[in-house]
C-alpha positions as semicolon CSV with decimal commas, in nm:
position;residue;x (nm);y (nm);z (nm)
1;M;-0,892;2,467;-0,890
2;S;-1,241;2,519;-1,031
3;T;-1,463;2,250;-1,197
4;S;-1,495;2,487;-1,484
5;S;-1,112;2,497;-1,560
6;L;-1,137;2,096;-1,597
7;P;-1,104;1,943;-1,931
8;T;-1,415;1,785;-2,086
9;L;-1,442;1,424;-1,942
10;P;-1,658;1,144;-2,024
11;A;-1,933;1,080;-1,762
12;A;-2,036;0,758;-1,637
13;P;-2,250;0,553;-1,900
14;A;-2,614;0,690;-1,859
15;P;-2,940;0,528;-1,965
16;G;-3,072;0,638;-2,311
17;R;-2,721;0,673;-2,476
18;P;-2,447;0,463;-2,602
19;D;-2,224;0,280;-2,345
20;V;-1,925;0,447;-2,495
21;T;-1,705;0,351;-2,201
22;A;-1,813;-0,024;-2,251
23;R;-1,716;-0,005;-2,595
24;L;-1,416;0,181;-2,530
25;R;-1,320;-0,119;-2,290
26;D;-1,391;-0,389;-2,548
27;A;-1,165;-0,192;-2,803
28;L;-0,859;-0,187;-2,550
29;L;-0,909;-0,519;-2,484
30;G;-0,931;-0,640;-2,848
31;A;-0,606;-0,454;-2,928
32;S;-0,423;-0,596;-2,638
33;F;-0,353;-0,271;-2,445
34;T;-0,335;-0,494;-2,114
35;A;-0,020;-0,497;-1,875
36;D;0,096;-0,810;-2,042
37;G;0,025;-0,680;-2,403
38;L;0,253;-0,351;-2,298
39;L;0,511;-0,578;-2,167
40;E;0,528;-0,777;-2,467
41;L;0,514;-0,480;-2,726
42;L;0,754;-0,245;-2,525
43;G;0,991;-0,517;-2,393
44;A;1,104;-0,505;-1,997
45;P;1,361;-0,199;-2,007
46;A;1,086;0,024;-2,183
47;Y;0,781;-0,063;-1,981
48;A;1,002;-0,037;-1,681
49;A;1,106;0,314;-1,778
50;L;0,722;0,394;-1,813
51;A;0,675;0,339;-1,449
52;R;0,955;0,622;-1,397
53;S;0,763;0,878;-1,630
54;E;1,040;0,786;-1,881
55;T;0,882;0,779;-2,236
56;V;1,177;0,790;-2,500
57;P;1,218;0,389;-2,496
58;A;0,864;0,356;-2,519
59;L;0,842;0,633;-2,804
60;R;1,116;0,431;-3,003
61;A;0,922;0,073;-2,959
62;T;0,612;0,223;-3,091
63;R;0,700;0,376;-3,431
64;G;0,514;0,128;-3,619
65;D;0,148;0,099;-3,705
66;T;-0,019;-0,185;-3,531
67;P;-0,357;-0,089;-3,304
68;L;-0,133;-0,173;-2,987
69;E;0,135;0,081;-3,115
70;V;-0,151;0,347;-3,159
71;L;-0,306;0,343;-2,839
72;V;0,010;0,326;-2,650
73;R;0,087;0,652;-2,852
74;L;-0,231;0,779;-2,797
75;F;-0,315;0,690;-2,407
76;L;0,026;0,636;-2,262
77;L;0,261;0,867;-2,431
78;Q;-0,002;1,157;-2,523
79;Q;0,080;1,201;-2,873
80;P;-0,166;1,323;-3,142
81;V;-0,272;1,048;-3,361
82;L;-0,448;1,069;-3,712
83;H;-0,797;1,031;-3,664
84;A;-0,835;0,789;-3,974
85;R;-0,600;0,588;-3,751
86;V;-0,774;0,586;-3,463
87;A;-1,100;0,514;-3,619
88;D;-0,959;0,185;-3,702
89;V;-0,920;0,089;-3,339
90;L;-1,181;0,283;-3,145
91;P;-1,507;0,435;-3,191
92;V;-1,356;0,755;-3,220
93;D;-1,657;0,969;-3,250
94;A;-1,822;0,843;-2,989
95;C;-1,525;0,882;-2,781
96;L;-1,486;1,273;-2,925
97;E;-1,843;1,324;-2,827
98;S;-1,827;1,178;-2,487
99;G;-1,470;1,336;-2,391
100;W;-1,208;1,077;-2,416
101;L;-1,050;1,241;-2,688
102;V;-1,059;1,599;-2,839
103;R;-0,916;1,721;-3,208
104;S;-0,570;1,825;-3,232
105;G;-0,523;1,983;-3,550
106;P;-0,732;1,944;-3,853
107;D;-0,651;1,551;-3,895
108;E;-0,520;1,430;-3,546
109;V;-0,698;1,378;-3,215
110;A;-0,538;1,351;-2,848
111;A;-0,644;1,202;-2,546
112;T;-0,799;1,397;-2,281
113;V;-0,667;1,166;-2,004
114;D;-0,399;0,906;-1,929
115;V;-0,539;0,552;-1,943
116;R;-0,285;0,277;-1,816
117;P;-0,327;-0,104;-1,822
118;Y;-0,310;-0,245;-1,458
119;G;-0,316;-0,601;-1,390
120;G;-0,549;-0,696;-1,093
121;P;-0,451;-0,972;-0,822
122;D;-0,629;-1,250;-0,986
123;G;-0,526;-1,182;-1,384
124;E;-0,790;-0,914;-1,442
125;D;-0,722;-0,670;-1,700
126;W;-0,816;-0,319;-1,524
127;F;-0,743;0,024;-1,651
128;I;-0,637;0,311;-1,443
129;V;-0,730;0,686;-1,503
130;S;-0,517;0,985;-1,441
131;D;-0,468;1,334;-1,537
132;L;-0,224;1,379;-1,856
133;G;0,165;1,347;-1,728
134;C;0,062;1,229;-1,399
135;A;0,021;0,834;-1,416
136;V;0,281;0,734;-1,213
137;G;0,211;0,833;-0,840
138;G;0,444;1,090;-0,821
139;A;0,391;1,420;-1,013
140;G;0,738;1,500;-1,101
141;G;0,680;1,866;-1,052
142;I;0,323;1,875;-1,235
143;G;0,187;1,966;-0,868
144;S;0,380;2,299;-0,882
145;R;0,154;2,419;-1,193
146;D;-0,177;2,272;-1,098
147;E;-0,274;2,124;-0,748
148;G;-0,582;1,968;-0,864
149;V;-0,427;1,705;-1,065
150;V;-0,529;1,336;-1,022
151;L;-0,213;1,126;-0,969
152;G;-0,219;0,750;-1,128
153;V;-0,069;0,450;-0,959
154;G;0,250;0,443;-0,803
155;G;0,473;0,293;-0,542
156;A;0,257;0,405;-0,254
157;S;-0,057;0,285;-0,424
158;T;0,055;-0,063;-0,492
159;T;0,202;-0,107;-0,153
160;L;-0,145;-0,038;0,021
161;A;-0,319;-0,253;-0,241
162;G;-0,064;-0,527;-0,146
163;I;-0,071;-0,510;0,213
164;T;-0,433;-0,475;0,209
165;V;-0,649;-0,796;0,393
166;R;-0,858;-0,946;0,073
167;R;-1,187;-1,140;0,202
168;P;-1,550;-1,120;0,096
169;V;-1,702;-0,784;0,285
170;G;-2,023;-0,623;0,293
171;S;-1,878;-0,272;0,303
172;A;-1,534;-0,074;0,221
173;L;-1,428;0,262;0,253
174;D;-1,151;0,426;0,052
175;L;-1,063;0,758;0,215
176;G;-0,869;1,005;-0,061
177;T;-0,958;0,799;-0,345
178;G;-0,733;0,950;-0,592
179;S;-0,767;0,755;-0,923
180;G;-0,967;0,482;-0,750
181;I;-0,729;0,228;-0,740
182;Q;-0,801;0,113;-0,371
183;A;-1,183;0,154;-0,486
184;L;-1,105;-0,061;-0,742
185;H;-0,927;-0,331;-0,571
186;A;-1,212;-0,327;-0,293
187;A;-1,512;-0,359;-0,538
188;Q;-1,369;-0,695;-0,618
189;H;-1,446;-0,854;-0,264
190;A;-1,659;-0,579;-0,111
191;T;-2,096;-0,564;-0,162
192;R;-2,059;-0,181;-0,100
193;V;-1,760;0,060;-0,172
194;T;-1,780;0,404;-0,064
195;A;-1,486;0,649;-0,168
196;T;-1,464;0,986;-0,046
197;D;-1,203;1,262;-0,184
198;L;-1,185;1,656;-0,148
199;N;-1,103;1,698;-0,494
200;P;-1,426;1,650;-0,685
201;R;-1,214;1,574;-1,033
202;A;-1,068;1,289;-0,817
203;L;-1,395;1,147;-0,776
204;H;-1,497;1,194;-1,154
205;I;-1,184;1,018;-1,243
206;T;-1,265;0,719;-1,009
207;A;-1,560;0,687;-1,174
208;L;-1,385;0,656;-1,497
209;T;-1,121;0,399;-1,360
210;L;-1,432;0,175;-1,231
211;A;-1,626;0,193;-1,545
212;L;-1,335;0,126;-1,778
213;S;-1,232;-0,151;-1,575
214;G;-1,557;-0,311;-1,561
215;A;-1,593;-0,304;-1,221
216;P;-1,922;-0,200;-1,021
217;A;-1,958;0,159;-0,959
218;A;-1,892;0,316;-0,608
219;D;-2,068;0,559;-0,371
220;L;-1,840;0,852;-0,445
221;R;-1,893;1,139;-0,228
222;E;-1,720;1,475;-0,198
223;G;-1,528;1,616;0,105
224;S;-1,236;1,545;0,340
225;L;-1,209;1,201;0,462
226;F;-1,445;1,106;0,693
227;E;-1,655;1,455;0,630
228;P;-1,884;1,279;0,394
229;L;-1,974;1,016;0,605
230;K;-2,346;0,966;0,745
231;Q;-2,400;0,939;1,107
232;G;-2,399;0,569;1,241
233;E;-2,216;0,452;0,894
234;T;-1,982;0,138;0,966
235;Y;-1,752;-0,059;0,747
236;D;-1,571;-0,392;0,743
237;L;-1,278;-0,252;0,568
238;I;-1,116;0,078;0,555
239;V;-0,856;0,169;0,329
240;S;-0,638;0,514;0,297
241;N;-0,321;0,630;0,120
242;P;-0,403;1,012;0,265
243;P;-0,194;1,282;0,165
244;F;0,054;1,229;0,432
245;V;0,356;1,475;0,383
246;I;0,451;1,675;0,663
247;S;0,496;1,988;0,489
248;P;0,489;2,385;0,603
249;G;0,168;2,449;0,458
250;A;-0,095;2,271;0,213
251;R;0,008;2,362;-0,142
252;L;-0,030;2,071;-0,317
253;T;-0,396;1,907;-0,260
254;Y;-0,255;1,545;-0,366
255;R;0,009;1,526;-0,088
256;D;-0,042;1,785;0,162
257;G;-0,275;1,741;0,420
258;G;-0,302;2,100;0,560
259;M;-0,263;2,036;0,935
260;G;0,024;2,059;1,112
261;G;0,299;1,825;1,153
262;D;0,153;1,448;1,146
263;D;-0,197;1,542;1,305
264;L;-0,366;1,444;0,978
265;C;-0,232;1,078;0,989
266;R;-0,315;1,076;1,369
267;S;-0,648;1,203;1,299
268;V;-0,731;0,933;1,013
269;V;-0,617;0,643;1,243
270;Q;-0,776;0,758;1,545
271;G;-1,066;0,840;1,376
272;A;-1,126;0,491;1,177
273;G;-1,191;0,300;1,499
274;E;-1,548;0,404;1,568
275;L;-1,608;0,340;1,184
276;L;-1,531;-0,036;1,211
277;N;-1,727;-0,327;1,266
278;E;-1,603;-0,607;1,512
279;G;-1,337;-0,787;1,310
280;G;-1,304;-0,509;1,075
281;F;-0,970;-0,382;0,938
282;A;-0,877;-0,033;0,865
283;Q;-0,523;0,018;0,681
284;F;-0,313;0,291;0,620
285;L;0,022;0,443;0,468
286;A;0,142;0,720;0,688
287;N;0,405;0,953;0,804
288;W;0,529;1,046;1,156
289;Q;0,753;1,256;1,307
290;H;1,066;1,148;1,524
291;V;1,070;1,416;1,799
292;A;1,346;1,505;2,048
293;G;1,313;1,349;2,377
294;E;1,028;1,136;2,288
295;D;0,980;0,738;2,210
296;W;0,850;0,722;1,802
297;Q;0,716;0,409;1,902
298;D;0,535;0,570;2,196
299;R;0,390;0,828;1,966
300;L;0,199;0,577;1,739
301;R;0,084;0,381;2,003
302;S;-0,106;0,685;2,148
303;W;-0,268;0,668;1,784
304;V;-0,437;0,383;1,815
305;P;-0,822;0,389;1,911
306;R;-0,950;0,226;2,198
307;G;-1,108;-0,149;2,109
308;C;-0,842;-0,193;1,844
309;D;-0,581;-0,393;1,762
310;A;-0,306;-0,261;1,587
311;W;0,031;-0,365;1,352
312;I;0,245;-0,078;1,295
313;V;0,538;-0,119;1,046
314;Q;0,828;0,137;1,000
315;R;0,964;0,076;0,660
316;E;1,177;0,402;0,607
317;V;1,343;0,685;0,828
318;Q;1,462;0,991;0,699
319;D;1,617;1,279;0,839
320;V;1,474;1,629;0,807
321;T;1,687;1,730;0,513
322;Q;1,659;1,446;0,337
323;Y;1,258;1,465;0,377
324;A;1,231;1,811;0,269
325;E;1,447;1,757;-0,040
326;L;1,254;1,463;-0,159
327;W;0,894;1,619;-0,151
328;L;1,068;1,961;-0,298
329;R;1,157;1,759;-0,594
330;D;0,831;1,616;-0,602
331;A;0,674;1,947;-0,665
332;G;0,953;2,057;-0,892
333;D;1,089;2,338;-0,695
334;H;1,462;2,258;-0,741
335;R;1,410;2,345;-1,117
336;G;1,311;2,685;-1,067
337;D;1,461;3,008;-0,923
338;P;1,708;2,929;-0,685
339;A;1,634;3,198;-0,426
340;E;1,284;3,045;-0,406
341;Y;1,423;2,721;-0,374
342;Q;1,612;2,803;-0,074
343;A;1,337;2,993;0,091
344;L;1,113;2,694;0,039
345;Y;1,393;2,458;0,175
346;G;1,416;2,704;0,479
347;A;1,061;2,693;0,559
348;W;1,035;2,334;0,572
349;L;1,344;2,332;0,826
350;D;1,208;2,586;1,010
351;E;0,862;2,406;1,069
352;F;1,061;2,090;1,173
353;E;1,292;2,294;1,415
354;A;0,973;2,453;1,570
355;R;0,868;2,102;1,640
356;K;1,175;1,951;1,748
357;V;1,116;1,674;1,474
358;R;1,471;1,518;1,380
359;A;1,336;1,255;1,150
360;V;1,026;1,158;0,969
361;G;0,955;0,777;0,930
362;F;0,703;0,634;0,657
363;G;0,514;0,281;0,698
364;W;0,194;0,111;0,720
365;I;-0,089;0,100;1,004
366;T;-0,303;-0,157;1,014
367;L;-0,615;-0,140;1,296
368;R;-0,855;-0,455;1,381
369;R;-1,170;-0,403;1,584
370;T;-1,156;-0,636;1,855
371;G;-1,378;-0,764;2,122
372;S;-1,074;-0,839;2,355
373;A;-1,055;-0,675;2,670
374;E;-0,686;-0,599;2,631
375;P;-0,587;-0,529;2,253
376;S;-0,258;-0,589;2,140
377;I;-0,008;-0,322;1,966
378;T;0,304;-0,416;1,772
379;V;0,515;-0,143;1,689
380;E;0,832;-0,230;1,484
381;E;1,076;-0,125;1,243
382;W;1,116;-0,345;0,944
383;P;1,321;-0,167;0,669
384;H;1,411;-0,542;0,501
385;P;1,274;-0,636;0,154
386;V;0,932;-0,833;0,185
387;E;0,753;-1,031;-0,082
388;Q;0,404;-0,881;-0,179
389;P;0,115;-0,914;-0,186
390;L;0,098;-0,917;0,217
391;G;-0,262;-0,923;0,253
392;D;-0,277;-1,258;0,382
393;T;0,034;-1,240;0,615
394;V;-0,140;-0,930;0,770
395;R;-0,442;-1,134;0,856
396;A;-0,262;-1,421;0,977
397;H;-0,077;-1,190;1,217
398;F;-0,407;-1,103;1,374
399;E;-0,510;-1,462;1,382
400;R;-0,225;-1,578;1,543
401;L;-0,265;-1,286;1,836
402;D;-0,615;-1,441;1,877
403;Y;-0,459;-1,776;1,938
404;L;-0,187;-1,649;2,208
405;R;-0,431;-1,454;2,372
406;A;-0,633;-1,766;2,422
407;H;-0,379;-1,970;2,516
408;D;-0,174;-1,935;2,830
409;D;0,151;-2,135;2,899
410;A;-0,001;-2,453;3,000
411;A;-0,250;-2,459;2,704
412;L;0,030;-2,395;2,458
413;L;0,239;-2,692;2,588
414;E;-0,053;-2,893;2,499
415;S;-0,108;-2,758;2,179
416;H;0,048;-2,907;1,837
417;F;0,225;-2,680;1,612
418;K;0,366;-2,733;1,232
419;L;0,688;-2,521;1,097
420;V;0,549;-2,302;0,858
421;P;0,666;-2,397;0,497
422;E;0,975;-2,207;0,336
423;I;1,157;-2,180;0,660
424;V;1,500;-2,256;0,651
425;Q;1,767;-2,268;0,932
426;E;2,108;-2,125;0,901
427;Q;2,407;-2,197;1,150
428;V;2,614;-1,895;1,197
429;G;3,002;-1,925;1,365
430;L;3,375;-1,954;1,277
431;P;3,492;-2,202;1,011
432;G;3,587;-2,488;1,179
433;A;3,429;-2,423;1,517
434;E;3,254;-2,745;1,676
435;D;2,919;-2,566;1,762
436;P;2,780;-2,253;1,552
437;E;2,749;-1,944;1,786
438;H;2,398;-1,911;1,700
439;V;2,104;-2,057;1,514
440;V;1,894;-1,862;1,269
441;L;1,537;-1,910;1,122
442;R;1,492;-1,761;0,821
443;Q;1,121;-1,700;0,624
444;H;1,130;-1,685;0,259
445;R;0,802;-1,576;0,186
446;G;0,593;-1,297;0,340
447;M;0,775;-1,053;0,594
448;R;1,093;-1,236;0,519
449;R;1,174;-1,203;0,897
450;A;1,500;-1,363;1,069
451;T;1,522;-1,468;1,414
452;K;1,753;-1,625;1,634
453;V;1,668;-1,941;1,832
454;D;1,888;-2,141;2,090
455;T;1,964;-2,491;2,069
456;V;1,618;-2,583;2,202
457;G;1,423;-2,328;1,963
458;A;1,595;-2,468;1,692
459;G;1,549;-2,850;1,777
460;F;1,158;-2,777;1,876
461;A;1,100;-2,606;1,564
462;G;1,262;-2,885;1,343
463;V;1,034;-3,114;1,453
464;C;0,725;-2,960;1,461
465;D;0,506;-3,143;1,235
466;G;0,190;-3,137;1,440
467;S;0,189;-3,519;1,525
468;L;0,336;-3,430;1,886
469;S;0,224;-3,197;2,163
470;A;0,477;-2,891;2,277
471;G;0,518;-3,055;2,589
472;R;0,595;-3,401;2,447
473;I;0,873;-3,214;2,226
474;L;1,017;-3,041;2,515
475;D;1,027;-3,380;2,687
476;A;1,232;-3,540;2,434
477;I;1,447;-3,252;2,393
478;A;1,548;-3,273;2,758
479;Q;1,585;-3,600;2,763
480;L;1,853;-3,567;2,488
481;M;2,019;-3,272;2,634
482;D;2,026;-3,441;2,996
483;E;1,814;-3,156;3,108
484;D;1,520;-3,112;3,363
485;P;1,199;-3,128;3,173
486;V;1,049;-2,938;3,427
487;L;1,284;-2,627;3,412
488;L;1,264;-2,673;3,008
489;R;0,907;-2,674;3,016
490;D;0,898;-2,339;3,228
491;R;1,127;-2,152;3,028
492;T;1,055;-2,225;2,671
493;P;0,684;-2,102;2,625
494;A;0,818;-1,717;2,562
495;Q;1,037;-1,853;2,278
496;I;0,727;-2,066;2,151
497;R;0,515;-1,757;2,134
498;L;0,788;-1,561;1,967
499;L;0,793;-1,788;1,684
500;V;0,420;-1,823;1,666
501;E;0,390;-1,460;1,674
502;Q;0,644;-1,379;1,402
503;G;0,498;-1,634;1,177
504;F;0,748;-1,946;1,191
505;L;0,523;-2,188;1,372
506;E;0,124;-2,239;1,298
507;P;-0,110;-2,429;1,512
508;A;-0,159;-2,764;1,372
């Protein structure tokens, strides 16, 4: 897509001209064009429908003439609105001059981009800019008409934002920035934000997202992934929701990486290691192949760069037919000529067959640069519900790894632990049985894990309040159960380690 074919869009505010973007932001806020304002106006069903790109409920809810209803019709529903009515709400002439709006007929104006309110993690009122009809991160077929489109915020974007470790850092890098949502989040806690994208239009829209949200500008660089970076640059945080779709070709810029199989995701993960500062995090969403005769966990372990701890969580697995159908629908191919659809579907299956791919996994990959001589790599499958945001949970996972690495079994028994808040114990067994078949500890926060423990593990966790060392607690349990305390001390540290690693216990 050539830049000459792009509609006129406003540039970032420049010296010597009115700050149109700031005036537009003030007007949007003044009309309560915010996430909370939309929910109150539309109601929960219509608000949720917008997230699915369904506009009929919102159209029915905005048949009035209030400033907020005017803005919803203009920026979210992409309806032409009378110039005179918009002039009561926005600096309309300045918006026309700078390209936020265009004339639509003699008396009406229309938006050139979608502007969607987005609530920040601390209650900030932000605005995500995207191409018309692409506000939700899933083009719903628009990609088949225009591969240069810039999508808004969808489930993948919010998932990555939610799992990202948030702490004050000097530098952050957003690879493949798209509409700029990850850069916007990073700008709240990073002194310097760099964002790259192969699509120059995405960089333009990222600048608009940041400016309209009142965030500092980012260092925007055109190019694929790491290519625009300078020699020797390193970062404290790297995030990416890359074009991870495994497809037979690179039809759609916003989703198809253009490399064979899952090579793009592997390249992104492996390339991040040398760009991280000590203690820095790199976090990605990714797809990976399940290849016949190969352990998928071993495949992912091989991606982890030297000198990095890793936590990789597989959230979903689809067989190759489900996967092909999902992304064919995403591009709108199912609405076209049936013969062409069958040919495209066959091309996907041919590609998977040639690579001996049986299924495709999706999940999260987190790296942390470590000085440890023996980095830790955890690869697990966890398809169950979790509670976002998980950034603090991710950071705590790596802090627990450090703790366990620094404490051998003897040191562990001398340590004091506390049961993490909101852990409940469940006893599972037949009704009326004297003893349960097993005991389960369950988290109600974060990853919401559940783990089986034996009687000793349940008793140990139940009395961990930080007052007694682990060894002292085990000695008391041994006395109650008439067991040899030495043998109990020998066999229990492994269970304590697991409870600490999975976040049921924490050092006091």
